[in-house]
GROMACS .gro file of C-alpha atoms in nm:
model
  142
    1MET     CA    1  -1.115  -0.071   2.247
    2GLY     CA    2  -0.870   0.161   2.420
    3ASP     CA    3  -0.939   0.496   2.585
    4VAL     CA    4  -0.806   0.695   2.289
    5GLU     CA    5  -1.021   0.504   2.040
    6THR     CA    6  -1.326   0.544   2.262
    7LEU     CA    7  -1.269   0.918   2.293
    8PHE     CA    8  -1.209   0.954   1.918
    9LEU     CA    9  -1.532   0.773   1.835
   10GLU     CA   10  -1.720   0.978   2.094
   11LEU     CA   11  -1.596   1.303   1.937
   12TYR     CA   12  -1.594   1.215   1.567
   13GLY     CA   13  -1.772   0.883   1.521
   14ARG     CA   14  -2.113   1.025   1.445
   15LEU     CA   15  -1.987   1.275   1.188
   16PRO     CA   16  -2.038   1.160   0.827
   17ARG     CA   17  -1.667   1.203   0.753
   18ALA     CA   18  -1.526   1.159   1.105
   19GLY     CA   19  -1.360   1.495   1.055
   20PRO     CA   20  -1.379   1.819   0.857
   21GLY     CA   21  -1.443   1.854   0.485
   22ASP     CA   22  -1.710   1.778   0.231
   23ALA     CA   23  -1.753   1.611  -0.107
   24ALA     CA   24  -1.696   1.936  -0.297
   25SER     CA   25  -1.359   1.988  -0.126
   26THR     CA   26  -1.255   1.632  -0.207
   27ARG     CA   27  -1.351   1.673  -0.574
   28ARG     CA   28  -1.176   2.010  -0.600
   29ALA     CA   29  -0.849   1.871  -0.461
   30LEU     CA   30  -0.875   1.563  -0.682
   31GLU     CA   31  -0.911   1.778  -0.995
   32VAL     CA   32  -0.567   1.929  -0.929
   33VAL     CA   33  -0.414   1.579  -0.938
   34ARG     CA   34  -0.612   1.473  -1.243
   35ARG     CA   35  -0.472   1.760  -1.450
   36GLU     CA   36  -0.144   1.569  -1.453
   37HIS     CA   37  -0.258   1.208  -1.484
   38GLU     CA   38  -0.544   0.970  -1.412
   39PRO     CA   39  -0.473   0.758  -1.101
   40ARG     CA   40  -0.519   0.382  -1.145
   41LEU     CA   41  -0.427   0.260  -0.796
   42VAL     CA   42  -0.525   0.473  -0.498
   43LEU     CA   43  -0.446   0.428  -0.130
   44ASP     CA   44  -0.706   0.602   0.086
   45ALA     CA   45  -0.509   0.624   0.410
   46GLY     CA   46  -0.726   0.675   0.718
   47CYS     CA   47  -1.053   0.630   0.530
   48GLY     CA   48  -1.275   0.671   0.835
   49PRO     CA   49  -1.637   0.583   0.758
   50GLY     CA   50  -1.569   0.597   0.384
   51ALA     CA   51  -1.736   0.925   0.283
   52HIS     CA   52  -1.440   1.053   0.085
   53THR     CA   53  -1.367   0.698  -0.037
   54LEU     CA   54  -1.703   0.705  -0.213
   55VAL     CA   55  -1.624   1.043  -0.370
   56LEU     CA   56  -1.289   0.912  -0.494
   57ALA     CA   57  -1.452   0.599  -0.638
   58GLU     CA   58  -1.719   0.801  -0.818
   59ALA     CA   59  -1.467   1.052  -0.956
   60LEU     CA   60  -1.214   0.785  -1.061
   61PRO     CA   61  -1.423   0.511  -1.225
   62ALA     CA   62  -1.118   0.332  -1.370
   63ALA     CA   63  -0.922   0.328  -1.044
   64ARG     CA   64  -0.881   0.050  -0.790
   65ILE     CA   65  -0.886   0.181  -0.434
   66LEU     CA   66  -0.751   0.034  -0.112
   67ALA     CA   67  -0.907   0.220   0.181
   68VAL     CA   68  -0.749   0.155   0.521
   69ASP     CA   69  -0.827   0.258   0.876
   70LEU     CA   70  -0.712   0.124   1.211
   71LEU     CA   71  -1.051   0.143   1.379
   72GLU     CA   72  -1.270  -0.161   1.308
   73TRP     CA   73  -1.582   0.045   1.369
   74MET     CA   74  -1.481   0.286   1.091
   75VAL     CA   75  -1.385  -0.001   0.859
   76ASP     CA   76  -1.724  -0.162   0.913
   77ARG     CA   77  -1.902   0.163   0.825
   78ALA     CA   78  -1.684   0.216   0.517
   79GLN     CA   79  -1.737  -0.142   0.398
   80ALA     CA   80  -2.113  -0.104   0.434
   81SER     CA   81  -2.107   0.219   0.230
   82ILE     CA   82  -1.896   0.059  -0.042
   83ARG     CA   83  -2.127  -0.244  -0.058
   84GLN     CA   84  -2.437  -0.023  -0.071
   85ALA     CA   85  -2.285   0.178  -0.358
   86GLY     CA   86  -2.203  -0.143  -0.548
   87LEU     CA   87  -1.830  -0.069  -0.560
   88THR     CA   88  -1.682  -0.384  -0.406
   89ASP     CA   89  -1.536  -0.491  -0.740
   90ARG     CA   90  -1.277  -0.211  -0.727
   91VAL     CA   91  -1.279  -0.069  -0.374
   92ARG     CA   92  -1.138  -0.275  -0.088
   93VAL     CA   93  -1.158  -0.161   0.275
   94GLU     CA   94  -0.925  -0.311   0.534
   95ALA     CA   95  -0.837  -0.261   0.898
   96ARG     CA   96  -0.470  -0.168   0.860
   97ASP     CA   97  -0.214   0.086   0.964
   98MET     CA   98  -0.189   0.361   0.703
   99LEU     CA   99   0.191   0.321   0.710
  100ASP     CA  100   0.174  -0.055   0.655
  101CYS     CA  101  -0.089  -0.100   0.386
  102GLY     CA  102   0.060  -0.404   0.213
  103LEU     CA  103   0.088  -0.246  -0.132
  104ALA     CA  104   0.402  -0.306  -0.336
  105PRO     CA  105   0.661  -0.027  -0.372
  106GLY     CA  106   0.628   0.186  -0.685
  107THR     CA  107   0.268   0.085  -0.761
  108VAL     CA  108   0.049   0.358  -0.611
  109ASP     CA  109  -0.057   0.650  -0.829
  110LEU     CA  110  -0.229   0.843  -0.552
  111VAL     CA  111  -0.212   0.837  -0.174
  112TRP     CA  112  -0.514   1.021  -0.036
  113CYS     CA  113  -0.524   1.111   0.333
  114GLU     CA  114  -0.809   1.336   0.436
  115ALA     CA  115  -0.790   1.462   0.794
  116ALA     CA  116  -0.591   1.163   0.923
  117ILE     CA  117  -0.218   1.224   0.865
  118TYR     CA  118  -0.183   1.377   1.212
  119ASN     CA  119  -0.225   1.027   1.356
  120VAL     CA  120   0.119   0.921   1.231
  121GLY     CA  121   0.287   1.257   1.162
  122VAL     CA  122   0.343   1.429   0.830
  123ARG     CA  123   0.713   1.347   0.801
  124SER     CA  124   0.669   0.980   0.885
  125ALA     CA  125   0.377   0.945   0.644
  126LEU     CA  126   0.548   1.120   0.354
  127GLU     CA  127   0.869   0.923   0.400
  128THR     CA  128   0.676   0.596   0.402
  129TRP     CA  129   0.439   0.676   0.117
  130ARG     CA  130   0.715   0.805  -0.108
  131GLY     CA  131   0.832   0.448  -0.162
  132LEU     CA  132   0.484   0.338  -0.267
  133LEU     CA  133   0.445   0.597  -0.542
  134THR     CA  134   0.483   0.548  -0.915
  135PRO     CA  135   0.715   0.802  -1.085
  136ASP     CA  136   0.415   1.029  -1.155
  137GLY     CA  137   0.242   0.952  -0.824
  138HIS     CA  138   0.097   1.210  -0.585
  139VAL     CA  139   0.019   1.240  -0.217
  140VAL     CA  140  -0.276   1.456  -0.114
  141PHE     CA  141  -0.341   1.522   0.254
  142SER     CA  142  -0.517   1.765   0.478
   0.00000   0.00000   0.00000
């Protein structure tokens, strides 16, 4: 593990979400998207320990979710939470770059990025994710 990863985990690793926010904020933002359409394939970019991934999975029971994070430690925590919640049939957690998630272009209904977009930059993320979106797809980030 590099110095930056070590420092990040020291600062944020013990927080339930590895950053700011709470379940109510996630649900409130998700309701804005759901007014337009019900997402079926969701990319949770920078999922951290999986706290908001669980909220997304609970709020979107028909959706498949790919949650990605670069830090193995975060991926391990997220995978454990998903297993414990019994959601492994529709939520997959992988150690991947949020800009190289392996999903096919034009297939993602929702890209969700809570408190992680700064890692790659807003412009770079939006330019990359635009190609993943379905015609009615959305990107939500904080």
